[in-house]
Structures are given as C-alpha cells and as structure tokens.
Tab-separated table of C-alpha atoms in Angstrom:
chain	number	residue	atom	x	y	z
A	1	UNK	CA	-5.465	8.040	-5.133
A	2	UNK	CA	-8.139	6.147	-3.086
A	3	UNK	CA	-11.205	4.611	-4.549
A	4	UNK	CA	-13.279	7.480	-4.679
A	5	UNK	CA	-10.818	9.998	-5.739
A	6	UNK	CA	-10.482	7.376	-8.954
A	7	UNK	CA	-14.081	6.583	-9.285
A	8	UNK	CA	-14.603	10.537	-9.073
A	9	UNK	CA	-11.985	10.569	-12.010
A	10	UNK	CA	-13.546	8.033	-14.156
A	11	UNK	CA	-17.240	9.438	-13.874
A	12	UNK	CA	-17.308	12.130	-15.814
A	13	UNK	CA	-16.645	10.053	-19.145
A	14	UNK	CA	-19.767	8.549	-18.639
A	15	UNK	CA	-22.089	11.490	-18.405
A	16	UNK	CA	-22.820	11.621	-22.062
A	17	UNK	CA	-24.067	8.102	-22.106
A	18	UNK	CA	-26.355	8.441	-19.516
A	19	UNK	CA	-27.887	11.730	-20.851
A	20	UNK	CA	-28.464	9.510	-24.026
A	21	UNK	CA	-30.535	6.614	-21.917
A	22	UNK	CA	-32.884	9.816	-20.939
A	23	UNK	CA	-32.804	11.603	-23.844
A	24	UNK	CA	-33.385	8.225	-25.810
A	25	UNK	CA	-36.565	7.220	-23.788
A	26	UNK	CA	-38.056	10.925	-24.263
A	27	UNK	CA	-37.270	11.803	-27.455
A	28	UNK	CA	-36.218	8.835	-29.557
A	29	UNK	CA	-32.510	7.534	-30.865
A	30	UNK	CA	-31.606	10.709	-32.967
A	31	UNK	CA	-32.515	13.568	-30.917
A	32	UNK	CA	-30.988	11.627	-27.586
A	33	UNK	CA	-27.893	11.319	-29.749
A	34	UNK	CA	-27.769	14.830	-30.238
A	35	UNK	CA	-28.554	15.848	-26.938
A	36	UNK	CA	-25.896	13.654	-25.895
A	37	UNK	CA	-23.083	14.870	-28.446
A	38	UNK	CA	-23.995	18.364	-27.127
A	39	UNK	CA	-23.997	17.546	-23.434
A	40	UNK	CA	-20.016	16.315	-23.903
A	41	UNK	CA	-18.885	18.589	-25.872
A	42	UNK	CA	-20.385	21.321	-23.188
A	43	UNK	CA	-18.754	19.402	-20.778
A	44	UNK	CA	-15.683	19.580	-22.195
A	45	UNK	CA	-15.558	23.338	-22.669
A	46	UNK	CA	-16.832	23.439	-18.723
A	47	UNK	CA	-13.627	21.202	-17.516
A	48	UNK	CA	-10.960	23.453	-19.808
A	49	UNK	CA	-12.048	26.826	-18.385
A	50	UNK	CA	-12.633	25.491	-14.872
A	51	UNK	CA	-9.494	23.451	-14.500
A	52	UNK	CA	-7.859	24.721	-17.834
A	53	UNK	CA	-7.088	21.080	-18.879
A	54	UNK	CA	-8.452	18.949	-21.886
A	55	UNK	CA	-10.840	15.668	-20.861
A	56	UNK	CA	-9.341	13.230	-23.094
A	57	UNK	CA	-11.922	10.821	-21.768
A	58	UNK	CA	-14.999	12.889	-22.428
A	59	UNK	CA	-13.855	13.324	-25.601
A	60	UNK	CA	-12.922	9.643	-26.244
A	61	UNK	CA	-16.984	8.323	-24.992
A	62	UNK	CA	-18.386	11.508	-27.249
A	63	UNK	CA	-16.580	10.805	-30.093
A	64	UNK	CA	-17.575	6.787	-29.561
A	65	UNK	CA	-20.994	7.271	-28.627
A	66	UNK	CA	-20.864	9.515	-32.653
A	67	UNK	CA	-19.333	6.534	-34.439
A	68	UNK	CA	-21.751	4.002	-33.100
A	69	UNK	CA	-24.785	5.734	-32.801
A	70	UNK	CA	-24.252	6.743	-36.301
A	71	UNK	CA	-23.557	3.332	-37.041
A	72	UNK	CA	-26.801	2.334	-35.404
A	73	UNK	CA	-29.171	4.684	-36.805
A	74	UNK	CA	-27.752	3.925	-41.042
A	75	UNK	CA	-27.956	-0.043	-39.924
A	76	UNK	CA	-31.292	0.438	-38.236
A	77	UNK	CA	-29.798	-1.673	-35.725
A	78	UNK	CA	-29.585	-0.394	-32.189
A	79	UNK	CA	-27.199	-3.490	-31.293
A	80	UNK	CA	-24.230	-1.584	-31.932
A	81	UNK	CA	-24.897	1.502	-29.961
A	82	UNK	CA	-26.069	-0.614	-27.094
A	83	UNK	CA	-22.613	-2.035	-26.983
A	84	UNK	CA	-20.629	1.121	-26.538
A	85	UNK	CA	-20.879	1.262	-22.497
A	86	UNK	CA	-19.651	-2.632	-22.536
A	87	UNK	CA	-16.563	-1.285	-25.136
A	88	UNK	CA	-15.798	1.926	-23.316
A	89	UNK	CA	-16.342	-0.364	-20.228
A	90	UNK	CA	-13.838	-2.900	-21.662
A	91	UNK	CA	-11.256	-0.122	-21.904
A	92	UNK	CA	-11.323	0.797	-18.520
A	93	UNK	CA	-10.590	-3.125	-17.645
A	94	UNK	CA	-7.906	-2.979	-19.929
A	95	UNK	CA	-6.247	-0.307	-18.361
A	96	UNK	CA	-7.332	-1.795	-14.622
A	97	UNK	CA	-5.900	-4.824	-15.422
A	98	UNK	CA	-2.223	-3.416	-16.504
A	99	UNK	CA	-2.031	-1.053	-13.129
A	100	UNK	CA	-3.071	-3.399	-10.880
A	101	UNK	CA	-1.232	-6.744	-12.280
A	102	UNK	CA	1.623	-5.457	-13.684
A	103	UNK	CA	4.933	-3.123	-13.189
A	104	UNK	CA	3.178	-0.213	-15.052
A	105	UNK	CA	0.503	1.588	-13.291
A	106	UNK	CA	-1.309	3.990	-15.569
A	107	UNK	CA	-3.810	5.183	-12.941
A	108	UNK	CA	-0.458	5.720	-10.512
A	109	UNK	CA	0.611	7.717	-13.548
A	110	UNK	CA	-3.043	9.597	-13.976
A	111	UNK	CA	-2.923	9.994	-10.207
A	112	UNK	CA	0.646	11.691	-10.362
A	113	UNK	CA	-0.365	13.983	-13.218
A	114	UNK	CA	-3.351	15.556	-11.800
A	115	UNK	CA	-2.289	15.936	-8.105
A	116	UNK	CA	1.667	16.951	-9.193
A	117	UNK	CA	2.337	17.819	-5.380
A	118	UNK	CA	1.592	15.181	-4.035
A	119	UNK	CA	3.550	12.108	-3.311
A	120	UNK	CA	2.994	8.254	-2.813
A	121	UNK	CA	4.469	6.244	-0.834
A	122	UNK	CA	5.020	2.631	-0.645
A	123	UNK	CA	2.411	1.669	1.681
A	124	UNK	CA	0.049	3.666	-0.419
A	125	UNK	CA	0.823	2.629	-3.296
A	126	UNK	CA	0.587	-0.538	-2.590
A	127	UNK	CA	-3.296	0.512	-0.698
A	128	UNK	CA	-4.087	1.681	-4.981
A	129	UNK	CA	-2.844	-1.576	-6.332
A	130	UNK	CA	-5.413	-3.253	-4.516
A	131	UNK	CA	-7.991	-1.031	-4.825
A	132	UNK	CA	-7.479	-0.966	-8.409
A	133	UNK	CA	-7.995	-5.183	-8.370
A	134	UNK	CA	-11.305	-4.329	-6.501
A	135	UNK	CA	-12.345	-2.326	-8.861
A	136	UNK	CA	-11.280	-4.900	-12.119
A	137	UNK	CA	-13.442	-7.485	-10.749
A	138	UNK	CA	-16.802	-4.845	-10.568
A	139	UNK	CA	-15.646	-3.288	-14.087
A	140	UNK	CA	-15.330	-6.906	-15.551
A	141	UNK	CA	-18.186	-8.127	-14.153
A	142	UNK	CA	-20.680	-5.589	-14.642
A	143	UNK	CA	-19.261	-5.176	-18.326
A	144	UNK	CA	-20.262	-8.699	-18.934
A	145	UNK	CA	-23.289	-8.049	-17.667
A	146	UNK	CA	-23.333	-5.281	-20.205
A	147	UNK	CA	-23.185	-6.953	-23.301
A	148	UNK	CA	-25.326	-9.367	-22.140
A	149	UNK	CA	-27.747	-7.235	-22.158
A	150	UNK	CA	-27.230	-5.534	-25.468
A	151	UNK	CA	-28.025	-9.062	-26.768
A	152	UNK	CA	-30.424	-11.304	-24.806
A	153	UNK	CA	-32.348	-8.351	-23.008
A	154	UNK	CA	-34.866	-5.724	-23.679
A	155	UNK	CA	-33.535	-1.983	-24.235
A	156	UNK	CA	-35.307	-1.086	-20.588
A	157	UNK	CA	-33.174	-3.709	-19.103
A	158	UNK	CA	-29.678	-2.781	-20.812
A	159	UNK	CA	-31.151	1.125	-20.629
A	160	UNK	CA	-31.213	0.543	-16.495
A	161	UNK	CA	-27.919	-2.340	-16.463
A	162	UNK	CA	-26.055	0.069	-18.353
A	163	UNK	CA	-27.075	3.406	-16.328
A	164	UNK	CA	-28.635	3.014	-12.863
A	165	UNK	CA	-26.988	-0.393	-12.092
A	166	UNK	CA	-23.344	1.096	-12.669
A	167	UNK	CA	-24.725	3.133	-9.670
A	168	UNK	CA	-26.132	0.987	-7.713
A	169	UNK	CA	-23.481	-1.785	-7.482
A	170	UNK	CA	-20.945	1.411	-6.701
A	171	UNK	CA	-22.821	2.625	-4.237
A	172	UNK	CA	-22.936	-0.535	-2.239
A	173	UNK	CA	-19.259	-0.694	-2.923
A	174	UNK	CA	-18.386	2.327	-1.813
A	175	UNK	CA	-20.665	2.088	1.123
A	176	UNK	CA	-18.894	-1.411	1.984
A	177	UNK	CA	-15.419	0.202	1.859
A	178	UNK	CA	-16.462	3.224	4.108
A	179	UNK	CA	-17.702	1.118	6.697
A	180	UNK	CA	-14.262	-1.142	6.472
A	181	UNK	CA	-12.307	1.902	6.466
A	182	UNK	CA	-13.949	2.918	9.569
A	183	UNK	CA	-13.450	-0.088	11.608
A	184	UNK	CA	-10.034	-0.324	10.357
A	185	UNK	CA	-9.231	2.800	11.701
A	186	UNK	CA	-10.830	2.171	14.936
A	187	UNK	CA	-8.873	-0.977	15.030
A	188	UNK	CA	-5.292	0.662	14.683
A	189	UNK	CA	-6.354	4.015	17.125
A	190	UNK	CA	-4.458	2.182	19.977
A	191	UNK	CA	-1.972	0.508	17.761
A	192	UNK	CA	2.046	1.596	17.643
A	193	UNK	CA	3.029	3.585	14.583
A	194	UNK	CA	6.682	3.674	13.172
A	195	UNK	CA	7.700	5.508	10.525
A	196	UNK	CA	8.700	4.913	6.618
A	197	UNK	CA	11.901	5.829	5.177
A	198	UNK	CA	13.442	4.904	2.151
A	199	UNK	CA	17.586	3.662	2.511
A	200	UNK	CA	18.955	6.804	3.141
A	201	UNK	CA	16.883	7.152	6.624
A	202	UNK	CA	14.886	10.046	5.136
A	203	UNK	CA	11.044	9.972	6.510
A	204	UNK	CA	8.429	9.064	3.322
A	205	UNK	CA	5.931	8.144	6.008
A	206	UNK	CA	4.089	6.240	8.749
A	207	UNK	CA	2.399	3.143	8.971
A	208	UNK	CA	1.033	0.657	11.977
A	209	UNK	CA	3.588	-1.642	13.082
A	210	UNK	CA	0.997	-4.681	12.096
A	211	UNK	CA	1.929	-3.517	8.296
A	212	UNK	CA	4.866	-3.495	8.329
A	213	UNK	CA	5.484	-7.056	9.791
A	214	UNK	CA	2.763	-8.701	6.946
A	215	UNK	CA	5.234	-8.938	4.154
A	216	UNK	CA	4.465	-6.320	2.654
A	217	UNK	CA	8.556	-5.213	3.596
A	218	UNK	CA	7.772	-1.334	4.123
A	219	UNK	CA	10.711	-0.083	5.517
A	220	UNK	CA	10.829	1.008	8.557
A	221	UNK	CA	14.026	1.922	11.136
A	222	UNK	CA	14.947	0.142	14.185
A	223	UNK	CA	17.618	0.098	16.531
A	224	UNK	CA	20.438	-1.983	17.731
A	225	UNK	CA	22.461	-1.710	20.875
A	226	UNK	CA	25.413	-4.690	21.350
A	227	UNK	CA	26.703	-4.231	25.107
A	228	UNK	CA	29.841	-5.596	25.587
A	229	UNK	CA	32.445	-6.368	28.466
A	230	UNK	CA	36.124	-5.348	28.480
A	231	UNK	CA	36.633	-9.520	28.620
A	232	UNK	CA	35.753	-9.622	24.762
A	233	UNK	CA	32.337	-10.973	25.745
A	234	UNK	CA	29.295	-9.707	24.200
A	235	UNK	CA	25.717	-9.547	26.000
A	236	UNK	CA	22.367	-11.331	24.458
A	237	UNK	CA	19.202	-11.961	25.317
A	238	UNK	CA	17.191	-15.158	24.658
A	239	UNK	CA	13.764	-14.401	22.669
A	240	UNK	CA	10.789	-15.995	24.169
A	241	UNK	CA	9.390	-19.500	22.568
A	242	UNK	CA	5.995	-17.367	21.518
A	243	UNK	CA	7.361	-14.536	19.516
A	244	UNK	CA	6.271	-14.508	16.094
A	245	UNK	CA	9.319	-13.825	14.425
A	246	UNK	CA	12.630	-15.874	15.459
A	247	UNK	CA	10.794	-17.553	18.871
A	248	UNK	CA	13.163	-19.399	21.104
A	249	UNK	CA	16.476	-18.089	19.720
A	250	UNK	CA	19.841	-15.955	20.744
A	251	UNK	CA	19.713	-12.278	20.174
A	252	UNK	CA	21.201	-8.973	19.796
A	253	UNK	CA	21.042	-7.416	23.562
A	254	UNK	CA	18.435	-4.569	22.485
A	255	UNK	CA	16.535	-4.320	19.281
A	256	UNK	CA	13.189	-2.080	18.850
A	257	UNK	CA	11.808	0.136	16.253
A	258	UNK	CA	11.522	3.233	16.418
A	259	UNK	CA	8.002	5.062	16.810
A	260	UNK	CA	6.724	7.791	14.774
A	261	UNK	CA	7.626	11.383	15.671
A	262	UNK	CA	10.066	9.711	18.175
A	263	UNK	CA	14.221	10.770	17.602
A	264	UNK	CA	16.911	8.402	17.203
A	265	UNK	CA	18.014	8.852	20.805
A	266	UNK	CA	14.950	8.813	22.366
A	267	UNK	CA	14.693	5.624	20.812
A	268	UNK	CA	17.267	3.808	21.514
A	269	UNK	CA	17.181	5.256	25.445
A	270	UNK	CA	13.648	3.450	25.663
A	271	UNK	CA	14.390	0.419	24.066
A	272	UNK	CA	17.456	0.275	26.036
A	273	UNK	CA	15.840	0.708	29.319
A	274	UNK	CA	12.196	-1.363	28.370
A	275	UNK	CA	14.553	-4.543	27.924
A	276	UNK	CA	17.850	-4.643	30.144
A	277	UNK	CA	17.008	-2.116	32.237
A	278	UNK	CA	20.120	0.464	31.567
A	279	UNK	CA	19.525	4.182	32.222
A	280	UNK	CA	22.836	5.581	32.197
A	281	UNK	CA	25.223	4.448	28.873
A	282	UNK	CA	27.102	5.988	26.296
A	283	UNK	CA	26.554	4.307	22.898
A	284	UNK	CA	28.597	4.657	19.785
A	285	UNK	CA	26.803	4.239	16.142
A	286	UNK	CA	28.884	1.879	13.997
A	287	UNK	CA	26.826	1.305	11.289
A	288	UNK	CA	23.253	1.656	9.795
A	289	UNK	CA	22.439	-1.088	6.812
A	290	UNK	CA	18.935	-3.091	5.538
A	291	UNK	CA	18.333	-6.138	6.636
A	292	UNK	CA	15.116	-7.928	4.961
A	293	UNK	CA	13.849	-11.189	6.326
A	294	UNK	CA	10.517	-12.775	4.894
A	295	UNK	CA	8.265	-10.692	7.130
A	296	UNK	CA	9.529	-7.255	6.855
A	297	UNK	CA	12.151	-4.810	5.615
A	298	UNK	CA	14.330	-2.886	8.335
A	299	UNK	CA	16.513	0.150	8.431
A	300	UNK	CA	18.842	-0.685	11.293
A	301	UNK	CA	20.769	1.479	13.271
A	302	UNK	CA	23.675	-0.415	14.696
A	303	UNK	CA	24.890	1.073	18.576
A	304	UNK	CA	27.685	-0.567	20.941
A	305	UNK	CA	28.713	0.262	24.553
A	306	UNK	CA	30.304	-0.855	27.150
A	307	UNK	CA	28.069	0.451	29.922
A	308	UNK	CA	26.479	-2.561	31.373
A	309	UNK	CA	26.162	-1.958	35.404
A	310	UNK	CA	23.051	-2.945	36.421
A	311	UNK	CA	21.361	-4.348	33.599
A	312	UNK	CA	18.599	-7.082	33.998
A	313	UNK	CA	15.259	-8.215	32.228
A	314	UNK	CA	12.903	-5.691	32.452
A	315	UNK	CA	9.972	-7.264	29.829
A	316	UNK	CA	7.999	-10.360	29.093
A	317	UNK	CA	9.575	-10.218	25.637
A	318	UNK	CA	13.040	-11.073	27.251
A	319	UNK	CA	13.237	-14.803	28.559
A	320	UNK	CA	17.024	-14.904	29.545
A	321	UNK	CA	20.221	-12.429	29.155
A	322	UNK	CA	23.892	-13.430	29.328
A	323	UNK	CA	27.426	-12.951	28.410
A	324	UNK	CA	28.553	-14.830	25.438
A	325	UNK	CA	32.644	-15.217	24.631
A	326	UNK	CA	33.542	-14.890	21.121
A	327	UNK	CA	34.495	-18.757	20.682
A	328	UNK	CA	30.985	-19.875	22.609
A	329	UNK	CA	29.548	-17.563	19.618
A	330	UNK	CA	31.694	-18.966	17.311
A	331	UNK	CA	30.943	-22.953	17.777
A	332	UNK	CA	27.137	-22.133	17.133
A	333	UNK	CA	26.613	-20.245	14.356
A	334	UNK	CA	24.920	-21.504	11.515
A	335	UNK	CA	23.415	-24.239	14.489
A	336	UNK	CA	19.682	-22.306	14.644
A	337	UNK	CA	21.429	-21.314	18.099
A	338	UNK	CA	21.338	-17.290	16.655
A	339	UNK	CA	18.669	-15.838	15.015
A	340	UNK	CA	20.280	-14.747	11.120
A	341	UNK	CA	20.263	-10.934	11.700
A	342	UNK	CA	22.835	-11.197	15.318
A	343	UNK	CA	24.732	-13.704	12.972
A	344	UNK	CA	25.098	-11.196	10.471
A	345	UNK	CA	25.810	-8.287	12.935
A	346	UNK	CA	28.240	-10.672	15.205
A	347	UNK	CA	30.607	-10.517	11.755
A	348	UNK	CA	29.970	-6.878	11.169
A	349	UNK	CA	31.437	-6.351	14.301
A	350	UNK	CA	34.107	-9.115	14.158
A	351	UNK	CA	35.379	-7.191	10.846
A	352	UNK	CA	35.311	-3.656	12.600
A	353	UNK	CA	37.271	-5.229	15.401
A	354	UNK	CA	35.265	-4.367	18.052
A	355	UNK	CA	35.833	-5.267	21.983
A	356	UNK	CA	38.212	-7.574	21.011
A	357	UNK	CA	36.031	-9.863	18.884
C-alpha cells in the first residue's frame, strides 16, 4: 500500500465532516449536523452494496461528529464540536505512530485485509513503513494546527484549517512524492536489478542492486565459484583498494549476484567469464547458506571446479589473481589478509574436504 492507495483509504471517513463545514455555513449548526449524519450514514449503505463490506471508519467519524455536535448544541458551546477533526485526527496519529515505529503495523494489516491477493514483500514493506512516518509528521502537525484553531481562531479559520487545508497540504505532498517517484525511477532505468528471495531461494521479488547494498539487508542471491588445482591450492583474486565493500583484501575467485530473470547457470557462466576469463568449466554446487555483513543480506550459492586453463583478469574490479596453498591461507586468517565471507567459506570447504584442503 503506497501513499495514495492509504490516503485513498483514509478519505472517506472524513466526508461527513466536511459536508458539515458547508452545511454549517448555509444552514446553521443543527441542520449541517443533520445533513451531515445523513450524508454518512448514506455513505455507508453506498460502500456495503458496492463493495459488500462495513466502513467501520465512516461509522466511527458519524457516530463522533453525533456525540459532539450534540454536545455542542445542549452546551451552546461550539468548542467541542470544533475539536472532533483534531480527535478523529489524533486517532489516525495514534495508529500512524504504532505501524510505522513499532513491530505491529495496523495499516500493513488494513492493507492485507482489503487487497487479500496480494503480497508484500520486504522491500515494500519496508517503502510503507516510511511512508507511513511521512505521513505521522503531516497528521501530527496539521492536527496541532487543528486544535489550535478550535481555540485561538475564528470558526472561518478552523472551518478552512480543518477542511480545505487538509487538502491543500496533501496535495502538495502528494505532488512532491510524484515528482520524486518520477526521478527515482528515471534514476534506476539503467541500473542492474537482482532479485529477492527469502532462505529457501524462492523468488518474492526484485529490487535495484543500490538497495540492496544500503543496509536495508534484502536478500538477494549471489554466486560463488572456488577454482582449485590438483596441488591442494585454491585460486583468489585481490579486490581493488576502491571497492566499497571489503577494498584491498583476498577473495573468493568469482563472486557476483545474480540479475533478475537471469538462471542460476547463466549466472554463474557470466560471472565466471566477466572476472577470470573461463569459458569452458564444469562446476559442482556444494552448498548454498546466508551470509549477512553490515551492508547487505546474501543468498549464496557455493560452486567449485577444477577447470582453470586459461584463466586471467578480465575486469577493473579484479586487481590481482593467484594460487594460494592451504598453509599460506592458513598463517593469515583472522590477519585482515581475507575478507570474513572467503574466511568463512575457506572452512566450509576445509570441513567438506575438498581438493585436499
């Protein structure tokens, strides 16, 4: 659920309060009352046969906008009905607050009941988390601004605060976040998309490789290739001093993600060839586990092989490959010689026994 779809779920509740502003300015407190009371109940009886389900929220602002304009009109005291948009208002904080800043998202849970096929993902629900904060800081602010009014300012002022300002500062909002969205998008037309999957390798969807390497730890698969010699020597290559992640250190021989709509095989074959230059190799798949560093959150596919004929650097992204003996790799790890994930992987395959290490 993106900011509109929730704004577009939120609206409705406030229909009845701003037929009373323009019923109110027409034809006085009582009548406008009425009006409104009849304008949400008819609204009510529109959303049940039209999308046969009950508008608890409708409901909820009609039965508030009863209690204090009835309060209002005995007290001959507007005050209190000028404060039910800032309560109802409040409310919607509330409930903004607990999604976005806690463990419990209610609008996730709103979002999942009235679109039951569909599904969110990490990445977007992550995307509503912080478009629900967005929208806490508007709600909270122009709810202050609401009971402000009901207090310091004249009923035009709170009339138009409470009404056409809600408008207003959402339609600059709204505005703002199209025109981000669009530039955003232009942005990431040229960028590299990889896919999502959750720990048993199944697909929950895509995302641009930028995101996933934020820290936001979207999981996303990669692959792995160790080449090794029939001397029990095992092939790395040195990552360049301006990488971003692990700069200047030892590494597994081939590591790349995988792109989206792109196989497992075609995968690794590219990877393979983009950064040791091997065409022809048989691999073997030896493992696939998670590995999660500070930056990101990886499905990896673990390959070996023994094919190694005519390998060399074939990218900027490789500064040196070479054969490493089991006791060179031994007498540096744990020295900031390795980067943590070959580490990890050089005992995976020292426990699995493989090529002799």
């Amino acid at each position: 659920m993106n900011r509109a779809q929730l704004f577009k779920k939120l609206l409705p509740g406030f229909i009845p309060l701003f037929v009373f502003i323009a019923a109110d300015e027409i034809w006085g407190t009582k009548i406008g009352l009425f009006v409104a009371i009849g304008v949400g109940l008819a609204e009510m009886v529109w959303i049940a046969v039209k999308e046969k389900r009950f508008e608890k929220f409708v409901l909820f602002d009609t039965l508030l906008l009863v209690v204090l304009g009835g309060v209002s009109i005995l007290l001959d005291n507007d005050i209190f009905f000028k404060l039910k948009p800032g309560l109802i208002e409040l409310i919607l904080v509330a409930v903004l607050a607990i999604s976005a800043f806690s463990k419990v998202n209610i609008v996730g849970m709103m979002g999942q009941r009235y679109m039951k096929d569909v599904e969110f993902n990490t990445a977007q629900m992550q995307q509503m988390r912080q478009s629900m904060k967005s929208l806490f800081f508007i709600f909270l602010a122009h709810t202050v601004l609401v009971f402000y009014s009901a207090f310091f300012m004249s009923k035009e002022a709170w009339a138009f605060i409470s009404g056409g300002l809600f408008y207003i500062i959402f339609g600059i909002y709204f505005l703002f976040e199209m025109l981000r969205q669009k530039k955003k998008q232009k942005a990431l037309t040229n960028e590299e998309w990889v896919p999502l999957v959750n720990e048993q390798g199944k697909v929950t969807g895509q995302a641009p490789r930028s995101q996933v390497h934020n820290g936001s730890k979207l999981l996303h698969p990669v692959v792995h290739l160790h080449v090794l010699n029939n001397k029990g020597a095992i092939l790395l290559q040195k990552r360049p001093a301006d990488k971003l992640i692990q700069p200047g250190k030892w590494d597994t021989a081939v590591g790349g993600h995988i792109s989206a709509g792109e196989t497992l095989e075609q995968a690794l074959k590219k990877e393979v060839f983009e950064e040791i230059g091997l065409k022809e190799f048989s691999a073997k798949l030896q493992k696939v586990y998670k590995w999660e560093s500070e930056v990101e959150a990886e499905l990896i596919y673990l390959f070996t092989t023994y094919d190694y004929k005519g390998f060399g650097i074939q990218s900027n992204e490789v500064d040196e490959l070479r054969f490493w003996t089991k006791i060179q790799v031994e007498k540096n790890l744990g020295k900031a010689v390795f980067t943590p994930n070959f580490e990890v992987e050089f005992r995976m395959l020292c426990e699995l026994g493989i090529g002799g290490l």
